[in-house]
CSV table of C-alpha atoms and ligand atoms in Angstrom, one decimal:
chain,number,residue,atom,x,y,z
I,1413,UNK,CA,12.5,45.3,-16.2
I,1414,UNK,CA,9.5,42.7,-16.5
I,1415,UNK,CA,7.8,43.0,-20.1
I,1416,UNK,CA,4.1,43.4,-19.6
I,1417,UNK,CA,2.0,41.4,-21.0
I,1418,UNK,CA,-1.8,42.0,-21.7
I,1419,UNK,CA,-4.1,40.6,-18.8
I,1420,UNK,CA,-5.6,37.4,-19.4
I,1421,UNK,CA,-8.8,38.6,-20.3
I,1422,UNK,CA,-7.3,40.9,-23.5
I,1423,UNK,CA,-5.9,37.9,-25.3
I,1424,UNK,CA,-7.8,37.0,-28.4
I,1425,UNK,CA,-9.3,33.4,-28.4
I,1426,UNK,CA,-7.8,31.0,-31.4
I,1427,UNK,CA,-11.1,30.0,-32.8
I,1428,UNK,CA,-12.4,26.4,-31.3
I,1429,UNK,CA,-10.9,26.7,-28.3
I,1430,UNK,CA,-13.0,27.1,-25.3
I,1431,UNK,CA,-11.7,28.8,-22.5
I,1432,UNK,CA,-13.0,27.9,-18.7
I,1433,UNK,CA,-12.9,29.0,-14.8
I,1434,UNK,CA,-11.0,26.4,-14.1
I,1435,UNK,CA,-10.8,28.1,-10.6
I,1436,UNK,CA,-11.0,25.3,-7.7
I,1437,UNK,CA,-10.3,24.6,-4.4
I,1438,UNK,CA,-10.0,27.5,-1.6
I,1439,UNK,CA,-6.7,28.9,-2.4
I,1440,UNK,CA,-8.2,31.1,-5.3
I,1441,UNK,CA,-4.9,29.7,-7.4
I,1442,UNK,CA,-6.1,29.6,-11.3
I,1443,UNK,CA,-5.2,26.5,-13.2
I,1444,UNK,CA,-5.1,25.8,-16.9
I,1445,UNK,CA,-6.4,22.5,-16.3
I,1446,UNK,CA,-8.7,21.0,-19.2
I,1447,UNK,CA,-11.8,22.1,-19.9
I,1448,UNK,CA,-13.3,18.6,-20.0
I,1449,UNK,CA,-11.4,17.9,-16.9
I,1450,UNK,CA,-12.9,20.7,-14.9
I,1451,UNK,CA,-15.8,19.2,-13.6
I,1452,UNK,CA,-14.4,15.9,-12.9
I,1453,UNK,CA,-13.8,14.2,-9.4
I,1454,UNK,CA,-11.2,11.7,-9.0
I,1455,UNK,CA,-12.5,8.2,-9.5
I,1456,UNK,CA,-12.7,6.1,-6.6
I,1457,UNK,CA,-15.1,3.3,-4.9
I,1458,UNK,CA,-15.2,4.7,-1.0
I,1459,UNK,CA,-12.5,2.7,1.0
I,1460,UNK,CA,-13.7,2.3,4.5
I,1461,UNK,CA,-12.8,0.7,7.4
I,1462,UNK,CA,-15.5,-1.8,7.9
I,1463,UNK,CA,-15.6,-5.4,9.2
I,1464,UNK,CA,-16.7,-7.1,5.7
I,1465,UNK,CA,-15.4,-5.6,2.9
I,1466,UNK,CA,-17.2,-7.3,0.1
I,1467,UNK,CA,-17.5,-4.1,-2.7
I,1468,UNK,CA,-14.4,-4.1,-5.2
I,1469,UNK,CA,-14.3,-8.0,-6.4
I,1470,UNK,CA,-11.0,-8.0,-4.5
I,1471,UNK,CA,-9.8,-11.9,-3.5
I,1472,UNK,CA,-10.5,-12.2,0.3
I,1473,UNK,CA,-7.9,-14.7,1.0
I,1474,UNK,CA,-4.5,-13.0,1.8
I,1475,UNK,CA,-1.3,-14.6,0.1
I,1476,UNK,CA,-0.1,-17.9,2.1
I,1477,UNK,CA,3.4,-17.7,4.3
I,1478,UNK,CA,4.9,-19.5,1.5
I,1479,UNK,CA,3.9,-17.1,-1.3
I,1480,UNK,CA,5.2,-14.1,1.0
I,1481,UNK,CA,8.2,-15.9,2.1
I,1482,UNK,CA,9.0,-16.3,-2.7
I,1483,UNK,CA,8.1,-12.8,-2.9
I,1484,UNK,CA,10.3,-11.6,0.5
I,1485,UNK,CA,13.1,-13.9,-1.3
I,1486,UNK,CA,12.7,-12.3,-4.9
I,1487,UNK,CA,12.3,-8.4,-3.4
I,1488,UNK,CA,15.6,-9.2,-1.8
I,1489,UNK,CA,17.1,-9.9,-4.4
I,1490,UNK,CA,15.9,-6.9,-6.3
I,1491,UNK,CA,16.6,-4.3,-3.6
I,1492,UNK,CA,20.5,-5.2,-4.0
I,1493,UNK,CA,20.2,-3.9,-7.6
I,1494,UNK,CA,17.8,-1.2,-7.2
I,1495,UNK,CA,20.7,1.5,-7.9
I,1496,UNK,CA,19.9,1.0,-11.3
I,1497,UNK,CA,16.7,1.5,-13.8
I,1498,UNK,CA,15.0,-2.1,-13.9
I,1499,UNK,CA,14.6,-4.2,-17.0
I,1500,UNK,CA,12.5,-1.8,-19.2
I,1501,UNK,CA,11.7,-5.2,-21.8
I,1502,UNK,CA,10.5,-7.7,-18.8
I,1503,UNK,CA,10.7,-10.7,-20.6
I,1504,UNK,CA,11.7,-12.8,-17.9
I,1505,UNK,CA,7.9,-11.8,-16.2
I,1506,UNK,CA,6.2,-12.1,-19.8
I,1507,UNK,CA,7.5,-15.3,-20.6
I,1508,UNK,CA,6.4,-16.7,-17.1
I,1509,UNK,CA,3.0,-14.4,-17.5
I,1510,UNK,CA,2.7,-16.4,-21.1
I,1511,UNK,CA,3.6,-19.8,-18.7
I,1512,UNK,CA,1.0,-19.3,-16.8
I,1513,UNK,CA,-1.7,-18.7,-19.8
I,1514,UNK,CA,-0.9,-22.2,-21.1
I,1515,UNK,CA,-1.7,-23.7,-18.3
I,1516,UNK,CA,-4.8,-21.6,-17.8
I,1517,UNK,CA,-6.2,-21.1,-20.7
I,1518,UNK,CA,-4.6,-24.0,-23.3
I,1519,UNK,CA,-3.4,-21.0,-25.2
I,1520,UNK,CA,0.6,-21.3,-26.0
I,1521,UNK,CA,1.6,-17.6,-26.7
I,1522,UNK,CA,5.5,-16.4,-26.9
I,1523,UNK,CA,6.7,-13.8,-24.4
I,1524,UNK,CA,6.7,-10.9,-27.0
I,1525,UNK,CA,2.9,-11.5,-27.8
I,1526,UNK,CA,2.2,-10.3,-23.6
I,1527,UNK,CA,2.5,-7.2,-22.0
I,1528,UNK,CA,1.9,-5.6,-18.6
I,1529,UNK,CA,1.5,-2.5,-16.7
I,1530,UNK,CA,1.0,-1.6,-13.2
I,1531,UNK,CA,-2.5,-2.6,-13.5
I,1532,UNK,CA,-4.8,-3.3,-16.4
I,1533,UNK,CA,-6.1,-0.5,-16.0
I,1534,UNK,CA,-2.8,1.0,-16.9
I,1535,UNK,CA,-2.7,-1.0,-19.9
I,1536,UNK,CA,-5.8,-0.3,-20.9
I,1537,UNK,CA,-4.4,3.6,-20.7
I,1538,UNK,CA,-1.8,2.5,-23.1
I,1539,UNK,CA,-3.9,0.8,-25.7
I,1540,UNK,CA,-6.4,4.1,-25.8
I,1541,UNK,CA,-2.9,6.3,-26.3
I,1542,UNK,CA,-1.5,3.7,-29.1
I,1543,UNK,CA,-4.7,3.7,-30.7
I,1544,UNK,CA,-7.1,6.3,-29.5
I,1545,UNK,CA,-6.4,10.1,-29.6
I,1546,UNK,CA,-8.2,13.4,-31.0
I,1547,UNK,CA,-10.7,12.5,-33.5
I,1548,UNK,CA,-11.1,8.8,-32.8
I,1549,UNK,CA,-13.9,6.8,-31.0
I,1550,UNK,CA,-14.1,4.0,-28.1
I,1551,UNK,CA,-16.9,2.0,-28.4
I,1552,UNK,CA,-17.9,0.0,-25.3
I,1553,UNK,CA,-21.7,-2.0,-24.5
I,1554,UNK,CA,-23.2,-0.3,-21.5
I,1555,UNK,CA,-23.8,-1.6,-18.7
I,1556,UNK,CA,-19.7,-2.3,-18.2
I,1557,UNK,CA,-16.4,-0.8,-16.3
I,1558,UNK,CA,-17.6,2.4,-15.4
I,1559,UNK,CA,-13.5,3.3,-15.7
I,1560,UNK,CA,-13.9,2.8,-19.4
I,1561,UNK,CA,-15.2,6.4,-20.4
I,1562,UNK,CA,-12.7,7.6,-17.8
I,1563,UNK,CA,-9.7,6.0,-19.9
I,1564,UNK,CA,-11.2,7.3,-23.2
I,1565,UNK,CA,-11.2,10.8,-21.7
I,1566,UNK,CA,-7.5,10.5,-20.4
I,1567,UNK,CA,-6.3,9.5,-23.9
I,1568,UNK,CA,-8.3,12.0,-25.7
I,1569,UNK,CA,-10.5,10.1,-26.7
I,1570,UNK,CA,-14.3,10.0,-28.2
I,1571,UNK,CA,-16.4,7.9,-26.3
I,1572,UNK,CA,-19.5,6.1,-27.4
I,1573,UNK,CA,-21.4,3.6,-25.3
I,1574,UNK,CA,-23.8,1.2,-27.4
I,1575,UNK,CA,-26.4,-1.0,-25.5
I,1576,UNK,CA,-26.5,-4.6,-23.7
I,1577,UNK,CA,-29.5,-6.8,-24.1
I,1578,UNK,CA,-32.0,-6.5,-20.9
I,1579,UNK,CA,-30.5,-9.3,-19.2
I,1580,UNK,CA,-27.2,-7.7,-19.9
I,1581,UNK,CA,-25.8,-9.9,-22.7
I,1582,UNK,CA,-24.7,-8.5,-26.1
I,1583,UNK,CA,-27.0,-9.2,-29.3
I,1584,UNK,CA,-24.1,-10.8,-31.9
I,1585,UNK,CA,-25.8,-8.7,-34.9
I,1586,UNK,CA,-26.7,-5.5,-32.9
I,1587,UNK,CA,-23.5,-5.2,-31.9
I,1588,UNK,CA,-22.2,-5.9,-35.0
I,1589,UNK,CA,-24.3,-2.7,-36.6
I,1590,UNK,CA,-23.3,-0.9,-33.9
I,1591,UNK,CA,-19.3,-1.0,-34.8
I,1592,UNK,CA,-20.7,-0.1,-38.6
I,1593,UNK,CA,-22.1,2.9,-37.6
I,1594,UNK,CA,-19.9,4.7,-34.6
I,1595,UNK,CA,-16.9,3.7,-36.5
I,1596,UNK,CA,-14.7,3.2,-33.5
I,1597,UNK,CA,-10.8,2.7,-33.1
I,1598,UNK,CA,-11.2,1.0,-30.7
I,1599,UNK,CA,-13.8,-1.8,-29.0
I,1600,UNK,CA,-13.7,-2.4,-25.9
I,1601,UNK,CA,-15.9,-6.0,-24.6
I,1602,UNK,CA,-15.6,-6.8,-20.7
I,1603,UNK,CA,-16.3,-10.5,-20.0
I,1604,UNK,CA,-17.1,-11.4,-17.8
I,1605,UNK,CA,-18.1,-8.1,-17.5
I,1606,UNK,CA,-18.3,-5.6,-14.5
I,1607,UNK,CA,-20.8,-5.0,-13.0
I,1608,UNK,CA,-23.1,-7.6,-14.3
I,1609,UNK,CA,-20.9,-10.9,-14.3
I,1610,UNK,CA,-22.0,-11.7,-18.0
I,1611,UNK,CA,-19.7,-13.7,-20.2
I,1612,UNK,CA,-19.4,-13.1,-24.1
I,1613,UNK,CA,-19.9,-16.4,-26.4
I,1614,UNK,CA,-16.5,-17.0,-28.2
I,1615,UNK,CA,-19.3,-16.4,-31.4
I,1616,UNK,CA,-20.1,-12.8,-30.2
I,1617,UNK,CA,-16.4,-11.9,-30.4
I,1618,UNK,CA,-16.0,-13.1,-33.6
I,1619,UNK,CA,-19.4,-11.3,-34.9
I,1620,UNK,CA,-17.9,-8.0,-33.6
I,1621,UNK,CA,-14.1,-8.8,-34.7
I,1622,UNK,CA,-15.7,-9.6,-38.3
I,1623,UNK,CA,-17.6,-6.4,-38.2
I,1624,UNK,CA,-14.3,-4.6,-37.1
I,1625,UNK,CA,-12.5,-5.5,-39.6
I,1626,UNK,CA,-14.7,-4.2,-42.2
I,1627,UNK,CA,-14.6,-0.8,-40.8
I,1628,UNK,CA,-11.5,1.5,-41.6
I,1629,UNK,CA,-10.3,4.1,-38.8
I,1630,UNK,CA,-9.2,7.0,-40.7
I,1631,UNK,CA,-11.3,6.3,-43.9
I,1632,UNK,CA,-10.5,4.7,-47.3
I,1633,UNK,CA,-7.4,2.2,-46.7
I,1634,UNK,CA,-7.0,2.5,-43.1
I,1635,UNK,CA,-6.4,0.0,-40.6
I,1636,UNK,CA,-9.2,-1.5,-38.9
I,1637,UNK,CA,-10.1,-1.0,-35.3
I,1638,UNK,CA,-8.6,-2.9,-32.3
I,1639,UNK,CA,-10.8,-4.8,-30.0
I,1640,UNK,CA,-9.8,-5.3,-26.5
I,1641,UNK,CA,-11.4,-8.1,-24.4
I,1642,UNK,CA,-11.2,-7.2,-21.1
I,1643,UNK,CA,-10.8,-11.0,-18.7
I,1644,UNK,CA,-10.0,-9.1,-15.8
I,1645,UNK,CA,-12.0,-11.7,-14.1
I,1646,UNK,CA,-11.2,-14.7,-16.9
I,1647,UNK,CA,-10.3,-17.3,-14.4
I,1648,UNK,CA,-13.7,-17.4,-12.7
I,1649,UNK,CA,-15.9,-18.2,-15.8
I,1650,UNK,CA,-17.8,-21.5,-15.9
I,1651,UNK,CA,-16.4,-24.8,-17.0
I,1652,UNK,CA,-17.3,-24.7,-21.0
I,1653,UNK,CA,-17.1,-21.0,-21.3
I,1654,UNK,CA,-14.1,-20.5,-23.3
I,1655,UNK,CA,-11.2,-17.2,-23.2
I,1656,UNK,CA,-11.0,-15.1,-26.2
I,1657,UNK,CA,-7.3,-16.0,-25.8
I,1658,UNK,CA,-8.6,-18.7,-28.1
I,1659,UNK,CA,-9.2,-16.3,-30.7
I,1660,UNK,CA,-5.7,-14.6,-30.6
I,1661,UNK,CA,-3.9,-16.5,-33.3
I,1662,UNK,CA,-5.8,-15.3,-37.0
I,1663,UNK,CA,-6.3,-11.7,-34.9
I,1664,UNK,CA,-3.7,-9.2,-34.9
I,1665,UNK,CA,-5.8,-6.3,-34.0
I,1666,UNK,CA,-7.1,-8.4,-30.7
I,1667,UNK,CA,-6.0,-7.5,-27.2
I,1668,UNK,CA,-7.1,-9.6,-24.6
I,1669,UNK,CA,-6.6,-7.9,-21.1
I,1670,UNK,CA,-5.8,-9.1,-17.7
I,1671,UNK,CA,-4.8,-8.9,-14.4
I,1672,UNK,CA,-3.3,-10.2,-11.3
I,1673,UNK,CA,-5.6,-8.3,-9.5
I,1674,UNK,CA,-8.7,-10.3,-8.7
I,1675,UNK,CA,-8.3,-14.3,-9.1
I,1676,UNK,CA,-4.6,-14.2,-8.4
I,1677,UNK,CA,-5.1,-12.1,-5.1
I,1678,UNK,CA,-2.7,-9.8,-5.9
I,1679,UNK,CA,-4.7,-6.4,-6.0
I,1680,UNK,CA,-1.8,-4.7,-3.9
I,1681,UNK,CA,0.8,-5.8,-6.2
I,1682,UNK,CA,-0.6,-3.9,-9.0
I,1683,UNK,CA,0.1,-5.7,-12.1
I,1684,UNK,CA,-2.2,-5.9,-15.4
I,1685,UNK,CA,-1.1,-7.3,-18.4
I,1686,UNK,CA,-2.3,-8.2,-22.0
I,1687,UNK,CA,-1.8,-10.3,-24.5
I,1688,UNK,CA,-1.8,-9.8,-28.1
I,1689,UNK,CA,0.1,-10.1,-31.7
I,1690,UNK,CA,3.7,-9.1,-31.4
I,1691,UNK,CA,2.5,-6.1,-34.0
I,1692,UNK,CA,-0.2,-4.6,-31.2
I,1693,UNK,CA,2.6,-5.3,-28.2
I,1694,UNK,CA,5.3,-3.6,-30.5
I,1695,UNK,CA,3.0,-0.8,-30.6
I,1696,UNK,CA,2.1,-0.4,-26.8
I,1697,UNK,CA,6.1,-0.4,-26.3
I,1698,UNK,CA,6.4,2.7,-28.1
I,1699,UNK,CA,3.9,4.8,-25.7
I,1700,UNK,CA,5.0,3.2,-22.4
I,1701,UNK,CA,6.8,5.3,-20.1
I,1702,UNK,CA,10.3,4.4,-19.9
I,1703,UNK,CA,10.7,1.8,-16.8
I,1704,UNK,CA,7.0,1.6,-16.0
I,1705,UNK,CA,7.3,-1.5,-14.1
I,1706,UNK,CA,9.6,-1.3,-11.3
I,1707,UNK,CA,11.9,-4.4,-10.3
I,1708,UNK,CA,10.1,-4.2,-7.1
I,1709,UNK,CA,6.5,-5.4,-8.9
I,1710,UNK,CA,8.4,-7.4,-11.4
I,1711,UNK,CA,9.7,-9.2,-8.5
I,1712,UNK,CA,6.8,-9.8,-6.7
I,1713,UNK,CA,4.4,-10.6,-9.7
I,1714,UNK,CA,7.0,-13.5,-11.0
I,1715,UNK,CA,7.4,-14.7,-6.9
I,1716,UNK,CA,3.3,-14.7,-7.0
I,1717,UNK,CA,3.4,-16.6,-10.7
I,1718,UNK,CA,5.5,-19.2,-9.2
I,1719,UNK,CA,2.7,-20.2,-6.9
I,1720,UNK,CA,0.0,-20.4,-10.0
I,1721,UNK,CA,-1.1,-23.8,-9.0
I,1722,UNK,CA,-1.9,-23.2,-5.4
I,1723,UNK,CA,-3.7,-19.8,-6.6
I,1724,UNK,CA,-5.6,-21.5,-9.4
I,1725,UNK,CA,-7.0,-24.0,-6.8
I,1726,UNK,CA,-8.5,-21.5,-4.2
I,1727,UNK,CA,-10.3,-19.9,-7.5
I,1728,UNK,CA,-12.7,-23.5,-7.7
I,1729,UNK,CA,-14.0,-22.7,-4.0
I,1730,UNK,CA,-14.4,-18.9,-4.6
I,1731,UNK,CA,-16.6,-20.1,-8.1
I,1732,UNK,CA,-18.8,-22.1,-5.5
I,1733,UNK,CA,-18.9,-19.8,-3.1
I,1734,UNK,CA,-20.2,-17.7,-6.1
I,1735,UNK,CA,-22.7,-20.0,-7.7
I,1736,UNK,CA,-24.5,-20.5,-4.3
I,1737,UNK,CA,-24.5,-17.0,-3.1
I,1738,UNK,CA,-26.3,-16.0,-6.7
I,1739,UNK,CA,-29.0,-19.5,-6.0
I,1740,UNK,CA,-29.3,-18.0,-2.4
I,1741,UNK,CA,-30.8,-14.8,-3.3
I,1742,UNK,CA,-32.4,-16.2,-6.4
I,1743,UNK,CA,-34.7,-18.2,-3.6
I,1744,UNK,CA,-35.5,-14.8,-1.5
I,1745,UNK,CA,-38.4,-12.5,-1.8
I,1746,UNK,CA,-38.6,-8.9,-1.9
I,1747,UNK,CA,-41.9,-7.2,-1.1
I,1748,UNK,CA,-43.5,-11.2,-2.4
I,1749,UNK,CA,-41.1,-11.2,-5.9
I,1750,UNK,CA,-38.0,-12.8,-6.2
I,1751,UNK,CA,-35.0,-11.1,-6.5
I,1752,UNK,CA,-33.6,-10.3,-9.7
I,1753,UNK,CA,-29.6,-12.3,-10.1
I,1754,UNK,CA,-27.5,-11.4,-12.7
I,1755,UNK,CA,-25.8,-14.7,-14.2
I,1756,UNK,CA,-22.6,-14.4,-13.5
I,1757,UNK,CA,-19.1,-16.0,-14.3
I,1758,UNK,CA,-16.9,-13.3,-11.9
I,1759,UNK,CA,-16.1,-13.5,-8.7
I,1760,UNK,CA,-19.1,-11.5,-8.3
I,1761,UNK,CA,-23.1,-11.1,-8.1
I,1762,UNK,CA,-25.2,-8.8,-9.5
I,1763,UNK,CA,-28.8,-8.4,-7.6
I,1764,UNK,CA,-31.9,-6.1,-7.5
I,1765,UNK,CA,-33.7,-4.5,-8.0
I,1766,UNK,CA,-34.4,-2.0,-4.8
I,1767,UNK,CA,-36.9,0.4,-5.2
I,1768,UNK,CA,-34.1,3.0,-3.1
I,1769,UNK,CA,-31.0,0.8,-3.9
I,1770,UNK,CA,-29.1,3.7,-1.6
I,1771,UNK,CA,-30.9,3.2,1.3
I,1772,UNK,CA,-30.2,-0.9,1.4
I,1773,UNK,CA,-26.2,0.3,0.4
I,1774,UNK,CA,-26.2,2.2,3.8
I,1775,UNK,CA,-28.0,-0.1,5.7
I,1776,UNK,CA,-25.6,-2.7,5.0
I,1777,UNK,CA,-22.9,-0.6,5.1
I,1778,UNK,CA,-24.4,0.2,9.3
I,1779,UNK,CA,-24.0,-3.6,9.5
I,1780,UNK,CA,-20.8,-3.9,8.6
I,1781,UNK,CA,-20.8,-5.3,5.5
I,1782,UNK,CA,-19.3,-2.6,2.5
I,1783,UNK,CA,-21.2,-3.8,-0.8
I,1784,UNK,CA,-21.2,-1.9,-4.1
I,1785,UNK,CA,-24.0,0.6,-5.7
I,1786,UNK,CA,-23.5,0.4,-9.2
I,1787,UNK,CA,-24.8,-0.8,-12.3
I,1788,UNK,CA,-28.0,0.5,-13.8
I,1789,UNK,CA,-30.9,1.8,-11.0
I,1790,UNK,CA,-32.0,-0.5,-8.6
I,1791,UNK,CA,-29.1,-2.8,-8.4
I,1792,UNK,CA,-26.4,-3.7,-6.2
I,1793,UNK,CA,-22.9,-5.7,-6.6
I,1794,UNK,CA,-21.6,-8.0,-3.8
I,1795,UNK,CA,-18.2,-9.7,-4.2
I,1796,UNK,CA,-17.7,-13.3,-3.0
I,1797,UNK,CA,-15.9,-13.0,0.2
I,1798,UNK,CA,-15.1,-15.7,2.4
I,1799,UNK,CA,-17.9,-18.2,3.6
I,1800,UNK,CA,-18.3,-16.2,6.9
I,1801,UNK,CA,-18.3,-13.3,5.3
I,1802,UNK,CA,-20.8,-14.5,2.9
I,1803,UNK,CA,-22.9,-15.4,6.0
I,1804,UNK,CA,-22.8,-12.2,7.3
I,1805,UNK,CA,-23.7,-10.5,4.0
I,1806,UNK,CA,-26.8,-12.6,4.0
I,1807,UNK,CA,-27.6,-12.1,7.4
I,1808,UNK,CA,-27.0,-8.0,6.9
I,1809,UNK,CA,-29.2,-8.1,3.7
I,1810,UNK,CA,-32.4,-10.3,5.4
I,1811,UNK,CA,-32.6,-7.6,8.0
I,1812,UNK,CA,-32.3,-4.7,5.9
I,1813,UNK,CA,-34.0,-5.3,2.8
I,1814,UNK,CA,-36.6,-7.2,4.9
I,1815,UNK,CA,-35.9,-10.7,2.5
I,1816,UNK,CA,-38.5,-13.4,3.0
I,1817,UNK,CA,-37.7,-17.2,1.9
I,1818,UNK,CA,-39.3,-17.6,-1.0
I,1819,UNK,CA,-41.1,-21.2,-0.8
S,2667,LIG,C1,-11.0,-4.8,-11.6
S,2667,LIG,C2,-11.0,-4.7,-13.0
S,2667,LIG,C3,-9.9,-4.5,-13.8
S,2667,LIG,C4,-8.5,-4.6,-13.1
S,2667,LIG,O1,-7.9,-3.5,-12.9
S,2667,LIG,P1,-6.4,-3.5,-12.3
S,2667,LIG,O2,-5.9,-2.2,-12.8
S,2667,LIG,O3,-5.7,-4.6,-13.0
S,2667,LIG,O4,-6.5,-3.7,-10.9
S,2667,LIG,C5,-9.9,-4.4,-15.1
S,2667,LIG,N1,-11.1,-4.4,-15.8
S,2667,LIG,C6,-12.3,-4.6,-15.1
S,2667,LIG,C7,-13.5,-4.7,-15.9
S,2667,LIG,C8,-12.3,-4.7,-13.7
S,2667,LIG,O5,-13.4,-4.9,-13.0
């Protein structure tokens, strides 16, 4: 016989915890799913199927025959072993991700000081469940990755978003009093950032590095907080504006994040990585799921890092493709003011602002041409496509923001 137990509604409450309909969908099925979660949608900018798809700061330029044909070659190669779990340390890929940072960035790091995920984004997930957790903060500068809160919330995580300047950069000493008082565990500083484009001052990380490491996480004697510096789009910055890589070596608690996602045109591929001290890697190696990055993407990511050079010179036309798509709007008028452009050292431009920001998204969207609505009201994103597709865009946007020439 079945014991019976008391109906849901008869069981005493354990004081603080909140109980909630988590009812959802049509099939009338209850689910114990997370209070905090029950409100939540699955993230997601809309994927369409448009001509001109210029709204998630992906590269437009597919891989060349010859990077397919090193990827075909090194997937091969992998699919003959794939009977077995694939190398859960990676160093081969770290010490050719660490390769490629040298020559990037003039920063020589060893193979144990990177890391990498299927996606920053899953790294970034890692660093918030090292470091994070029940009764601990992430601090972030709003306007930024509107994923950020979303990580903070899958770890756990408090989340507490101080301000940007008005023109979107972050005040060294501001910030500075803003790590004093929220107490965070962990900092998190996109630059360039996303949405706006802006790039940190090598000075501004230190300012907020030096407040961090007066603050302790759990009180008296604790460590201090770790700040992550997110270069997702790193390799687009102006000449002169330096990587926080630079910083790495006199940090231990500094992560600095990136991906092969946008300059290295391999969004698909799905592979983030970070580096670090060998202290904060050691530490990310303890929450990773066992075999997190298949030999499949560790195949393709060191087939794609063999071709660094060709990919690093493709990023030079996409920079100027950039710098004149930001001076061509700065020289347009909307209703006899010129448009507001974000500076911006991404493969991206920031521009506003739109009295119904919506109704220009749609517009250009009945065009064609797929931009992005975010940021603060009244601005929209465009990534740098290709030079037609750039043309298009500009076209699109005359006709449906009704742009004059400013003269
Ligand atoms: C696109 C982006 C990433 C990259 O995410 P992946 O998971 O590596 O594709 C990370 N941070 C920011 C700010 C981004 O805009």
């Amino acid at each position: 016989m079945t014991p019976t137990l008391p109906a849901p509604s008869s069981v005493p409450s354990a004081p603080g915890v909140r109980h909630h309909d988590a009812t959802r969908g049509t099939g009338g099925g209850r689910l114990p799913l997370r209070a905090d979660l029950a409100d939540e949608v699955p993230y997601g900018a809309p994927q369409l199927d448009v001509p001109v798809l210029l709204n998630v700061n992906e590269n437009p330029y597919p891989p060349s025959d010859a990077v397919v044909a090193s990827i075909a070659r090194r997937v091969t190669q992998a699919a003959h072993g794939l009977n077995r779990y694939p190398d859960r340390e990676f160093l081969d890929l770290r010490a050719d991700l660490a390769d490629y940072l040298a020559v990037e960035s003039g920063v020589r790091l060893g193979p144990e000081q990177l890391w990498a995920a299927n996606g920053s984004n899953e790294v970034m997930l890692q660093l918030l469940q090292a470091f994070g957790g029940p009764g601990r903060t992430v601090l972030s500068f709003a306007p930024t990755y509107s994923m950020y809160p979303e990580y903070a919330r899958d770890a756990m995580t408090g989340w507490v978003a101080g301000r940007r300047e008005e023109d979107f950069t972050l005040d060294p000493d501001r910030a500075a009093a803003t790590v004093a008082e929220v107490r965070p565990a962990v900092i998190l500083l996109a630059s360039p950032n996303n949405p706006t484009g802006t790039a940190l001052p090598l000075a501004t990380v230190e300012a907020v590095l030096d407040a961090a490491a007066r603050v302790e996480v759990d009180g008296a004697a604790g460590a201090s907080p770790v700040v992550v510096v997110d270069e997702a789009y790193g390799e687009f910055r102006r000449r002169g504006v330096p990587s926080a890589l630079e910083l790495l070596a006199g940090h231990p608690n500094l992560a600095v994040s990136r991906t092969m996602s946008k300059a290295f045109g391999m969004a698909g591929a799905r592979v983030g990585y970070l580096a670090a001290s060998r202290e904060l890697v050691d530490a990310l190696r303890v929450v990773r799921l066992p075999y997190h990055l298949s030999a499949v993407t560790q195949a393709v990511a060191r087939a794609a890092l063999e071709h660094s050079d060709e990919l690093m010179a493709q990023i030079g036309s996409l920079r100027a493709e950039r710098d004149a798509t930001a001076e061509w709007l700065r020289g347009r008028l909307l209703d006899g003011r010129p448009l507001e452009v974000a500076d911006s050292d991404s493969n991206f431009v920031l521009f506003g602002r739109f009295a119904d920001r919506h109704a220009v998204w749609q517009g250009m969207l009945d065009e064609g041409v797929l931009i992005r609505e975010v940021g603060p009201e009244g601005w929209l994103r465009v990534s740098v496509g290709t030079p037609q597709e750039m043309e298009t865009f500009k076209a699109a946007l005359v006709r449906v923001a009704g742009l004059e020439e400013a003269r």
